[in-house]
């Protein structure tokens, strides 16, 4: 019964440590194509992907996001956000911002399916990946709309999720046990 | 470069015609397990799955959903909803209602990732599957909360998405071309 797809789904983990070297263009394109092949409500394909591979820009975005979150009062994350070593992109060399058409039927579902496809495609290529939400707060800051413009996100799209990509380090990823009693049956 | 995971992501289609015979328990469990292994914000695993394999119940749910949608004014779907042959479950023998914890960080994203994992697991097992949204409107009807109770959905969970499963017929599934200009790059 177990096949490569089921194995990939089980082996995928959120990776928060990355090698500094960039992924290949071929790997990037395979991951992006997987995102494009997600299902979407009424086939609206309500997503837009912004690929950021400029290290200085990622660093700047991370610093601004952290400052914005600290100012907005995220007491739970204060220690993380005040750590100069912490990056909201986990220092991955590639980040993809997934944005959804605001007035589509269900952009949050469409874009989440695209994100999950990207994570699985990455895992299938032995890449490290992580679904990241913190960078999205940058677009909710006062100058958030300017960031959207600067990154070339068309104005009818709203940034919803982030995915970071890179190569794995030797640091093993934690496996979380699954919660119990989350399924019921009616037969 | 293409591996079984990338191929599965590209070959998956929304299937709206099903053979009447039920999938095996082993197939069902593989699909459900794939759903449980989705990522979730802060590992909250904010989902609950309700598996419905009772044909009479699915028929009743479909009829009530159609009646509710007609009464709520869905002019675009009037022809479909008044067609007695139409089922909001596409006559699939298995339906999974995916519900999310209302006050989790991002239940819509967590549950969408779980849904996408299930669809890919189904495709990897050569099952037919479809992400369905119409059945969720049943829970928004006046007696929606009663339906939630009847189906054993814990009260802190809200039904968000549906996935139907079964065996494929000979009817080929339509392939939609992907939209262009949905990716930009900053390097």
mmCIF file of C-alpha atoms in Angstrom:
data_model
loop_
_atom_site.group_PDB
_atom_site.id
_atom_site.type_symbol
_atom_site.label_atom_id
_atom_site.label_comp_id
_atom_site.label_asym_id
_atom_site.label_seq_id
_atom_site.Cartn_x
_atom_site.Cartn_y
_atom_site.Cartn_z
ATOM 1 C CA UNK A 1 0.000 0.000 0.000
ATOM 2 C CA UNK A 2 2.568 2.701 0.886
ATOM 3 C CA UNK A 3 3.691 4.446 -2.279
ATOM 4 C CA UNK A 4 6.075 7.357 -2.845
ATOM 5 C CA UNK A 5 3.294 9.928 -2.506
ATOM 6 C CA UNK A 6 2.030 8.599 0.834
ATOM 7 C CA UNK A 7 5.623 8.303 2.065
ATOM 8 C CA UNK A 8 6.353 11.893 1.013
ATOM 9 C CA UNK A 9 3.241 13.173 2.809
ATOM 10 C CA UNK A 10 4.365 11.435 6.016
ATOM 11 C CA UNK A 11 8.035 12.357 5.790
ATOM 12 C CA UNK A 12 7.539 16.097 5.066
ATOM 13 C CA UNK A 13 8.523 18.259 8.031
ATOM 14 C CA UNK A 14 8.697 21.991 8.723
ATOM 15 C CA UNK A 15 12.415 22.711 8.472
ATOM 16 C CA UNK A 16 13.832 25.735 10.278
ATOM 17 C CA UNK A 17 17.548 25.356 9.459
ATOM 18 C CA UNK A 18 18.916 25.846 5.936
ATOM 19 C CA UNK A 19 22.190 25.582 4.129
ATOM 20 C CA UNK A 20 23.202 28.974 2.677
ATOM 21 C CA UNK A 21 23.480 27.786 -0.942
ATOM 22 C CA UNK A 22 20.657 28.518 -3.373
ATOM 23 C CA UNK A 23 18.415 25.815 -4.882
ATOM 24 C CA UNK A 24 18.673 25.231 -8.627
ATOM 25 C CA UNK A 25 16.350 26.883 -11.105
ATOM 26 C CA UNK A 26 15.045 23.439 -12.071
ATOM 27 C CA UNK A 27 14.127 22.659 -8.453
ATOM 28 C CA UNK A 28 12.449 26.059 -8.060
ATOM 29 C CA UNK A 29 10.393 25.620 -11.221
ATOM 30 C CA UNK A 30 9.260 22.119 -10.188
ATOM 31 C CA UNK A 31 8.055 23.475 -6.841
ATOM 32 C CA UNK A 32 6.255 26.444 -8.441
ATOM 33 C CA UNK A 33 4.602 24.240 -11.045
ATOM 34 C CA UNK A 34 3.307 21.987 -8.260
ATOM 35 C CA UNK A 35 1.723 25.060 -6.669
ATOM 36 C CA UNK A 36 0.051 26.002 -9.939
ATOM 37 C CA UNK A 37 -1.517 22.536 -10.167
ATOM 38 C CA UNK A 38 -3.465 22.858 -6.921
ATOM 39 C CA UNK A 39 -7.239 22.610 -7.172
ATOM 40 C CA UNK A 40 -9.222 25.829 -6.727
ATOM 41 C CA UNK A 41 -12.873 26.703 -6.227
ATOM 42 C CA UNK A 42 -14.552 26.886 -9.655
ATOM 43 C CA UNK A 43 -11.044 26.653 -11.170
ATOM 44 C CA UNK A 44 -10.418 30.310 -10.337
ATOM 45 C CA UNK A 45 -6.690 29.667 -9.684
ATOM 46 C CA UNK A 46 -6.928 32.669 -7.386
ATOM 47 C CA UNK A 47 -3.209 32.698 -6.501
ATOM 48 C CA UNK A 48 -0.125 34.758 -7.314
ATOM 49 C CA UNK A 49 3.394 33.682 -6.310
ATOM 50 C CA UNK A 50 6.244 36.102 -5.614
ATOM 51 C CA UNK A 51 9.646 34.416 -5.539
ATOM 52 C CA UNK A 52 12.288 36.275 -3.519
ATOM 53 C CA UNK A 53 15.887 35.108 -3.773
ATOM 54 C CA UNK A 54 17.685 38.344 -2.921
ATOM 55 C CA UNK A 55 19.374 37.770 0.419
ATOM 56 C CA UNK A 56 19.659 41.460 1.356
ATOM 57 C CA UNK A 57 15.973 41.979 0.602
ATOM 58 C CA UNK A 58 14.951 38.931 2.649
ATOM 59 C CA UNK A 59 17.062 40.240 5.540
ATOM 60 C CA UNK A 60 15.423 43.663 5.316
ATOM 61 C CA UNK A 61 11.942 42.153 5.152
ATOM 62 C CA UNK A 62 12.702 39.989 8.172
ATOM 63 C CA UNK A 63 13.972 42.957 10.221
ATOM 64 C CA UNK A 64 10.940 45.087 9.345
ATOM 65 C CA UNK A 65 8.529 42.240 10.074
ATOM 66 C CA UNK A 66 10.132 41.631 13.463
ATOM 67 C CA UNK A 67 10.024 45.353 14.330
ATOM 68 C CA UNK A 68 6.376 45.567 13.257
ATOM 69 C CA UNK A 69 5.412 42.504 15.298
ATOM 70 C CA UNK A 70 7.228 43.809 18.382
ATOM 71 C CA UNK A 71 5.423 47.137 18.050
ATOM 72 C CA UNK A 72 2.072 45.361 17.594
ATOM 73 C CA UNK A 73 2.533 43.516 20.875
ATOM 74 C CA UNK A 74 3.252 39.834 20.379
ATOM 75 C CA UNK A 75 4.383 39.101 23.948
ATOM 76 C CA UNK A 76 4.548 35.371 23.296
ATOM 77 C CA UNK A 77 7.227 35.874 20.647
ATOM 78 C CA UNK A 78 9.201 38.698 22.293
ATOM 79 C CA UNK A 79 12.271 36.556 22.926
ATOM 80 C CA UNK A 80 12.312 35.276 19.361
ATOM 81 C CA UNK A 81 11.679 38.690 17.831
ATOM 82 C CA UNK A 82 14.386 40.415 19.848
ATOM 83 C CA UNK A 83 16.954 37.766 18.901
ATOM 84 C CA UNK A 84 19.104 39.355 16.168
ATOM 85 C CA UNK A 85 19.917 35.868 14.821
ATOM 86 C CA UNK A 86 16.255 35.044 14.191
ATOM 87 C CA UNK A 87 14.875 35.394 10.661
ATOM 88 C CA UNK A 88 11.167 35.104 9.874
ATOM 89 C CA UNK A 89 12.375 33.203 6.771
ATOM 90 C CA UNK A 90 14.605 30.902 8.874
ATOM 91 C CA UNK A 91 17.548 32.124 6.727
ATOM 92 C CA UNK A 92 16.297 30.046 3.797
ATOM 93 C CA UNK A 93 17.701 31.315 0.478
ATOM 94 C CA UNK A 94 14.304 31.292 -1.294
ATOM 95 C CA UNK A 95 10.942 32.602 -0.107
ATOM 96 C CA UNK A 96 7.640 32.428 -1.976
ATOM 97 C CA UNK A 97 4.872 34.810 -0.954
ATOM 98 C CA UNK A 98 1.501 33.350 -1.932
ATOM 99 C CA UNK A 99 -1.179 35.972 -2.485
ATOM 100 C CA UNK A 100 -4.884 35.454 -3.201
ATOM 101 C CA UNK A 101 -7.431 37.430 -5.209
ATOM 102 C CA UNK A 102 -9.434 39.172 -2.515
ATOM 103 C CA UNK A 103 -12.875 38.664 -4.056
ATOM 104 C CA UNK A 104 -12.399 35.078 -5.299
ATOM 105 C CA UNK A 105 -14.709 32.359 -3.931
ATOM 106 C CA UNK A 106 -12.210 30.902 -1.443
ATOM 107 C CA UNK A 107 -8.688 32.324 -1.941
ATOM 108 C CA UNK A 108 -7.506 31.119 1.476
ATOM 109 C CA UNK A 109 -8.346 27.517 0.552
ATOM 110 C CA UNK A 110 -6.967 27.772 -2.997
ATOM 111 C CA UNK A 111 -3.696 29.299 -1.795
ATOM 112 C CA UNK A 112 -3.324 26.840 1.098
ATOM 113 C CA UNK A 113 -3.707 23.925 -1.345
ATOM 114 C CA UNK A 114 -1.030 25.550 -3.538
ATOM 115 C CA UNK A 115 1.254 25.970 -0.508
ATOM 116 C CA UNK A 116 0.827 22.330 0.473
ATOM 117 C CA UNK A 117 1.579 21.182 -3.094
ATOM 118 C CA UNK A 118 4.802 23.228 -2.984
ATOM 119 C CA UNK A 119 5.867 21.706 0.346
ATOM 120 C CA UNK A 120 5.285 18.184 -0.950
ATOM 121 C CA UNK A 121 7.065 18.906 -4.228
ATOM 122 C CA UNK A 122 10.003 20.258 -2.206
ATOM 123 C CA UNK A 123 10.096 17.159 -0.020
ATOM 124 C CA UNK A 124 9.970 14.912 -3.093
ATOM 125 C CA UNK A 125 13.101 16.722 -4.365
ATOM 126 C CA UNK A 126 14.822 16.324 -0.956
ATOM 127 C CA UNK A 127 14.633 20.073 -0.397
ATOM 128 C CA UNK A 128 13.966 21.626 2.984
ATOM 129 C CA UNK A 129 10.816 23.730 3.243
ATOM 130 C CA UNK A 130 8.594 25.448 5.767
ATOM 131 C CA UNK A 131 5.198 27.117 5.697
ATOM 132 C CA UNK A 132 5.812 30.510 7.316
ATOM 133 C CA UNK A 133 3.174 32.962 8.462
ATOM 134 C CA UNK A 134 5.186 35.676 10.212
ATOM 135 C CA UNK A 135 6.378 37.369 6.982
ATOM 136 C CA UNK A 136 2.749 38.016 6.057
ATOM 137 C CA UNK A 137 2.466 40.491 8.940
ATOM 138 C CA UNK A 138 4.849 42.779 7.049
ATOM 139 C CA UNK A 139 2.013 43.502 4.620
ATOM 140 C CA UNK A 140 -0.265 44.477 7.492
ATOM 141 C CA UNK A 141 2.170 47.125 8.742
ATOM 142 C CA UNK A 142 1.555 50.799 7.982
ATOM 143 C CA UNK A 143 3.826 50.623 4.931
ATOM 144 C CA UNK A 144 2.512 47.163 3.996
ATOM 145 C CA UNK A 145 0.886 48.339 0.739
ATOM 146 C CA UNK A 146 4.230 49.845 -0.317
ATOM 147 C CA UNK A 147 5.916 46.503 0.302
ATOM 148 C CA UNK A 148 3.281 44.859 -1.882
ATOM 149 C CA UNK A 149 4.079 47.290 -4.705
ATOM 150 C CA UNK A 150 7.831 46.978 -4.249
ATOM 151 C CA UNK A 151 7.552 43.180 -4.512
ATOM 152 C CA UNK A 152 5.383 43.395 -7.616
ATOM 153 C CA UNK A 153 2.307 41.828 -6.061
ATOM 154 C CA UNK A 154 -0.622 42.949 -8.242
ATOM 155 C CA UNK A 155 -2.922 45.216 -6.259
ATOM 156 C CA UNK A 156 -5.988 42.934 -6.434
ATOM 157 C CA UNK A 157 -4.024 40.203 -4.598
ATOM 158 C CA UNK A 158 -3.549 40.008 -0.845
ATOM 159 C CA UNK A 159 -0.502 38.196 0.643
ATOM 160 C CA UNK A 160 -1.770 35.173 2.601
ATOM 161 C CA UNK A 161 0.984 32.611 3.182
ATOM 162 C CA UNK A 162 4.711 32.152 2.837
ATOM 163 C CA UNK A 163 6.772 29.118 1.880
ATOM 164 C CA UNK A 164 10.559 29.022 2.263
ATOM 165 C CA UNK A 165 12.848 26.650 0.383
ATOM 166 C CA UNK A 166 16.458 25.554 0.503
ATOM 167 C CA UNK A 167 18.739 22.622 1.182
ATOM 168 C CA UNK A 168 18.601 20.597 4.368
ATOM 169 C CA UNK A 169 21.316 20.737 7.009
ATOM 170 C CA UNK A 170 22.239 17.788 9.197
ATOM 171 C CA UNK A 171 19.947 19.084 11.941
ATOM 172 C CA UNK A 172 17.102 16.563 12.207
ATOM 173 C CA UNK A 173 13.539 17.891 12.101
ATOM 174 C CA UNK A 174 11.200 17.236 14.980
ATOM 175 C CA UNK A 175 8.338 14.836 14.400
ATOM 176 C CA UNK A 176 5.159 15.747 16.208
ATOM 177 C CA UNK A 177 2.799 12.943 17.192
ATOM 178 C CA UNK A 178 -0.682 13.264 15.716
ATOM 179 C CA UNK A 179 -3.574 14.156 17.988
ATOM 180 C CA UNK A 180 -5.992 11.347 18.766
ATOM 181 C CA UNK A 181 -9.777 11.198 18.376
ATOM 182 C CA UNK A 182 -9.946 13.554 15.433
ATOM 183 C CA UNK A 183 -11.947 11.224 13.176
ATOM 184 C CA UNK A 184 -15.480 9.880 13.504
ATOM 185 C CA UNK A 185 -17.337 7.528 11.163
ATOM 186 C CA UNK A 186 -20.941 7.190 10.020
ATOM 187 C CA UNK A 187 -21.595 4.033 8.049
ATOM 188 C CA UNK B 1 13.469 15.419 -12.410
ATOM 189 C CA UNK B 2 9.807 14.286 -12.521
ATOM 190 C CA UNK B 3 9.166 11.850 -9.682
ATOM 191 C CA UNK B 4 5.995 10.087 -8.547
ATOM 192 C CA UNK B 5 5.003 12.943 -6.246
ATOM 193 C CA UNK B 6 5.334 15.633 -8.921
ATOM 194 C CA UNK B 7 3.498 13.384 -11.388
ATOM 195 C CA UNK B 8 0.699 12.786 -8.874
ATOM 196 C CA UNK B 9 0.324 16.525 -8.223
ATOM 197 C CA UNK B 10 -0.046 17.147 -11.955
ATOM 198 C CA UNK B 11 -2.303 14.202 -12.722
ATOM 199 C CA UNK B 12 -4.819 14.809 -9.901
ATOM 200 C CA UNK B 13 -8.165 16.040 -11.192
ATOM 201 C CA UNK B 14 -11.517 16.899 -9.644
ATOM 202 C CA UNK B 15 -13.632 13.874 -10.517
ATOM 203 C CA UNK B 16 -17.416 14.234 -10.662
ATOM 204 C CA UNK B 17 -18.424 10.689 -11.764
ATOM 205 C CA UNK B 18 -18.020 7.684 -9.462
ATOM 206 C CA UNK B 19 -18.538 3.954 -9.607
ATOM 207 C CA UNK B 20 -21.148 2.877 -7.041
ATOM 208 C CA UNK B 21 -18.890 0.422 -5.178
ATOM 209 C CA UNK B 22 -17.270 1.448 -1.902
ATOM 210 C CA UNK B 23 -13.528 1.953 -1.475
ATOM 211 C CA UNK B 24 -11.684 -0.468 0.810
ATOM 212 C CA UNK B 25 -11.016 0.266 4.466
ATOM 213 C CA UNK B 26 -7.280 0.219 3.718
ATOM 214 C CA UNK B 27 -7.692 2.880 1.022
ATOM 215 C CA UNK B 28 -9.846 5.016 3.322
ATOM 216 C CA UNK B 29 -7.335 4.821 6.168
ATOM 217 C CA UNK B 30 -4.428 5.739 3.880
ATOM 218 C CA UNK B 31 -6.312 8.839 2.706
ATOM 219 C CA UNK B 32 -7.289 9.864 6.255
ATOM 220 C CA UNK B 33 -3.754 9.369 7.542
ATOM 221 C CA UNK B 34 -2.470 11.622 4.753
ATOM 222 C CA UNK B 35 -4.896 14.298 5.983
ATOM 223 C CA UNK B 36 -3.616 13.961 9.544
ATOM 224 C CA UNK B 37 -0.036 14.531 8.353
ATOM 225 C CA UNK B 38 -0.728 17.996 6.951
ATOM 226 C CA UNK B 39 1.219 20.863 8.483
ATOM 227 C CA UNK B 40 -0.683 23.243 10.761
ATOM 228 C CA UNK B 41 0.004 26.622 12.345
ATOM 229 C CA UNK B 42 1.965 26.056 15.593
ATOM 230 C CA UNK B 43 1.213 22.337 15.161
ATOM 231 C CA UNK B 44 -2.351 22.888 16.391
ATOM 232 C CA UNK B 45 -3.712 20.153 14.077
ATOM 233 C CA UNK B 46 -6.947 22.123 14.200
ATOM 234 C CA UNK B 47 -8.961 19.628 12.116
ATOM 235 C CA UNK B 48 -11.656 17.026 12.667
ATOM 236 C CA UNK B 49 -12.719 14.580 9.947
ATOM 237 C CA UNK B 50 -16.196 13.050 9.692
ATOM 238 C CA UNK B 51 -16.353 10.072 7.343
ATOM 239 C CA UNK B 52 -19.813 9.386 5.903
ATOM 240 C CA UNK B 53 -20.340 6.144 3.995
ATOM 241 C CA UNK B 54 -24.085 5.701 4.497
ATOM 242 C CA UNK B 55 -25.669 6.138 1.085
ATOM 243 C CA UNK B 56 -29.152 7.038 2.398
ATOM 244 C CA UNK B 57 -27.677 9.673 4.685
ATOM 245 C CA UNK B 58 -25.554 11.161 1.880
ATOM 246 C CA UNK B 59 -28.675 11.310 -0.304
ATOM 247 C CA UNK B 60 -30.645 13.063 2.432
ATOM 248 C CA UNK B 61 -27.825 15.531 3.087
ATOM 249 C CA UNK B 62 -27.602 16.272 -0.631
ATOM 250 C CA UNK B 63 -31.367 16.892 -0.926
ATOM 251 C CA UNK B 64 -31.416 19.183 2.093
ATOM 252 C CA UNK B 65 -28.338 21.086 0.914
ATOM 253 C CA UNK B 66 -29.902 21.608 -2.525
ATOM 254 C CA UNK B 67 -33.178 22.794 -1.002
ATOM 255 C CA UNK B 68 -31.340 25.171 1.332
ATOM 256 C CA UNK B 69 -29.236 26.609 -1.484
ATOM 257 C CA UNK B 70 -32.311 27.093 -3.702
ATOM 258 C CA UNK B 71 -34.078 28.913 -0.866
ATOM 259 C CA UNK B 72 -31.017 31.083 -0.230
ATOM 260 C CA UNK B 73 -31.009 32.274 -3.827
ATOM 261 C CA UNK B 74 -28.141 30.789 -5.827
ATOM 262 C CA UNK B 75 -29.450 31.794 -9.274
ATOM 263 C CA UNK B 76 -26.259 30.683 -10.989
ATOM 264 C CA UNK B 77 -26.801 27.106 -9.835
ATOM 265 C CA UNK B 78 -30.599 26.907 -10.217
ATOM 266 C CA UNK B 79 -30.462 24.420 -13.103
ATOM 267 C CA UNK B 80 -28.038 22.166 -11.260
ATOM 268 C CA UNK B 81 -29.899 22.355 -7.962
ATOM 269 C CA UNK B 82 -33.295 21.585 -9.495
ATOM 270 C CA UNK B 83 -31.906 18.550 -11.332
ATOM 271 C CA UNK B 84 -33.067 15.531 -9.290
ATOM 272 C CA UNK B 85 -30.081 13.538 -10.588
ATOM 273 C CA UNK B 86 -27.553 16.002 -9.182
ATOM 274 C CA UNK B 87 -25.842 15.175 -5.896
ATOM 275 C CA UNK B 88 -23.667 17.676 -4.026
ATOM 276 C CA UNK B 89 -21.433 14.639 -3.332
ATOM 277 C CA UNK B 90 -21.362 13.658 -7.044
ATOM 278 C CA UNK B 91 -22.801 10.258 -5.951
ATOM 279 C CA UNK B 92 -19.426 9.268 -4.504
ATOM 280 C CA UNK B 93 -19.756 6.459 -1.933
ATOM 281 C CA UNK B 94 -17.561 8.201 0.676
ATOM 282 C CA UNK B 95 -17.609 11.795 1.870
ATOM 283 C CA UNK B 96 -15.279 13.375 4.428
ATOM 284 C CA UNK B 97 -16.388 16.580 6.123
ATOM 285 C CA UNK B 98 -13.337 18.515 7.337
ATOM 286 C CA UNK B 99 -14.072 20.794 10.280
ATOM 287 C CA UNK B 100 -11.750 23.300 11.954
ATOM 288 C CA UNK B 101 -11.436 24.548 15.536
ATOM 289 C CA UNK B 102 -13.017 27.974 15.360
ATOM 290 C CA UNK B 103 -10.486 29.797 17.540
ATOM 291 C CA UNK B 104 -7.319 28.132 16.230
ATOM 292 C CA UNK B 105 -4.643 30.334 14.592
ATOM 293 C CA UNK B 106 -5.546 29.486 10.990
ATOM 294 C CA UNK B 107 -8.024 26.589 10.772
ATOM 295 C CA UNK B 108 -8.927 27.358 7.138
ATOM 296 C CA UNK B 109 -5.287 26.935 6.100
ATOM 297 C CA UNK B 110 -4.684 23.851 8.270
ATOM 298 C CA UNK B 111 -7.839 22.142 6.987
ATOM 299 C CA UNK B 112 -7.155 23.068 3.350
ATOM 300 C CA UNK B 113 -3.679 21.524 3.610
ATOM 301 C CA UNK B 114 -5.303 18.389 5.070
ATOM 302 C CA UNK B 115 -7.831 18.316 2.215
ATOM 303 C CA UNK B 116 -5.086 18.638 -0.393
ATOM 304 C CA UNK B 117 -3.098 15.816 1.240
ATOM 305 C CA UNK B 118 -6.205 13.608 1.061
ATOM 306 C CA UNK B 119 -6.758 14.388 -2.635
ATOM 307 C CA UNK B 120 -3.141 13.556 -3.467
ATOM 308 C CA UNK B 121 -3.221 10.371 -1.393
ATOM 309 C CA UNK B 122 -6.400 9.366 -3.241
ATOM 310 C CA UNK B 123 -4.789 10.033 -6.615
ATOM 311 C CA UNK B 124 -1.719 8.021 -5.619
ATOM 312 C CA UNK B 125 -4.046 5.065 -4.908
ATOM 313 C CA UNK B 126 -5.824 5.538 -8.262
ATOM 314 C CA UNK B 127 -8.984 6.621 -6.466
ATOM 315 C CA UNK B 128 -11.276 9.334 -7.769
ATOM 316 C CA UNK B 129 -11.712 12.355 -5.534
ATOM 317 C CA UNK B 130 -13.118 15.856 -5.502
ATOM 318 C CA UNK B 131 -12.938 18.834 -3.159
ATOM 319 C CA UNK B 132 -16.590 19.815 -2.657
ATOM 320 C CA UNK B 133 -17.860 22.992 -1.059
ATOM 321 C CA UNK B 134 -21.635 22.798 -1.583
ATOM 322 C CA UNK B 135 -22.242 20.284 1.250
ATOM 323 C CA UNK B 136 -20.800 22.797 3.718
ATOM 324 C CA UNK B 137 -23.819 25.066 3.132
ATOM 325 C CA UNK B 138 -25.968 22.434 4.868
ATOM 326 C CA UNK B 139 -24.348 23.464 8.141
ATOM 327 C CA UNK B 140 -25.270 27.093 7.508
ATOM 328 C CA UNK B 141 -28.969 26.275 7.148
ATOM 329 C CA UNK B 142 -31.375 26.936 10.021
ATOM 330 C CA UNK B 143 -31.027 23.341 11.239
ATOM 331 C CA UNK B 144 -27.280 23.319 10.475
ATOM 332 C CA UNK B 145 -26.239 22.967 14.126
ATOM 333 C CA UNK B 146 -28.518 19.916 14.431
ATOM 334 C CA UNK B 147 -26.801 18.368 11.419
ATOM 335 C CA UNK B 148 -23.448 18.975 13.108
ATOM 336 C CA UNK B 149 -24.650 17.133 16.218
ATOM 337 C CA UNK B 150 -26.222 14.313 14.222
ATOM 338 C CA UNK B 151 -22.918 13.770 12.383
ATOM 339 C CA UNK B 152 -20.937 13.797 15.626
ATOM 340 C CA UNK B 153 -18.920 16.909 14.809
ATOM 341 C CA UNK B 154 -17.677 18.237 18.181
ATOM 342 C CA UNK B 155 -19.303 21.589 18.938
ATOM 343 C CA UNK B 156 -16.025 23.586 18.961
ATOM 344 C CA UNK B 157 -15.411 22.594 15.324
ATOM 345 C CA UNK B 158 -16.940 24.311 12.299
ATOM 346 C CA UNK B 159 -17.392 22.387 8.998
ATOM 347 C CA UNK B 160 -15.166 24.030 6.374
ATOM 348 C CA UNK B 161 -14.543 21.719 3.417
ATOM 349 C CA UNK B 162 -15.671 18.434 1.943
ATOM 350 C CA UNK B 163 -13.752 15.723 0.097
ATOM 351 C CA UNK B 164 -15.469 12.866 -1.730
ATOM 352 C CA UNK B 165 -13.830 9.569 -2.607
ATOM 353 C CA UNK B 166 -14.573 6.543 -4.747
ATOM 354 C CA UNK B 167 -13.468 4.603 -7.795
ATOM 355 C CA UNK B 168 -13.036 6.200 -11.195
ATOM 356 C CA UNK B 169 -15.382 5.517 -14.090
ATOM 357 C CA UNK B 170 -14.254 5.516 -17.729
ATOM 358 C CA UNK B 171 -15.384 9.143 -18.059
ATOM 359 C CA UNK B 172 -12.222 11.192 -18.577
ATOM 360 C CA UNK B 173 -11.695 14.228 -16.324
ATOM 361 C CA UNK B 174 -11.276 17.640 -17.869
ATOM 362 C CA UNK B 175 -7.835 19.238 -17.672
ATOM 363 C CA UNK B 176 -7.894 22.986 -17.220
ATOM 364 C CA UNK B 177 -4.980 24.988 -18.592
ATOM 365 C CA UNK B 178 -3.124 26.990 -15.954
ATOM 366 C CA UNK B 179 -3.462 30.777 -15.963
ATOM 367 C CA UNK B 180 -0.427 32.713 -17.162
ATOM 368 C CA UNK B 181 1.492 35.533 -15.474
ATOM 369 C CA UNK B 182 0.821 34.377 -11.934
ATOM 370 C CA UNK B 183 4.476 34.332 -10.835
ATOM 371 C CA UNK B 184 6.994 37.146 -10.439
ATOM 372 C CA UNK B 185 10.639 36.948 -9.353
ATOM 373 C CA UNK B 186 12.922 39.160 -7.293
ATOM 374 C CA UNK B 187 16.538 38.050 -7.405
#
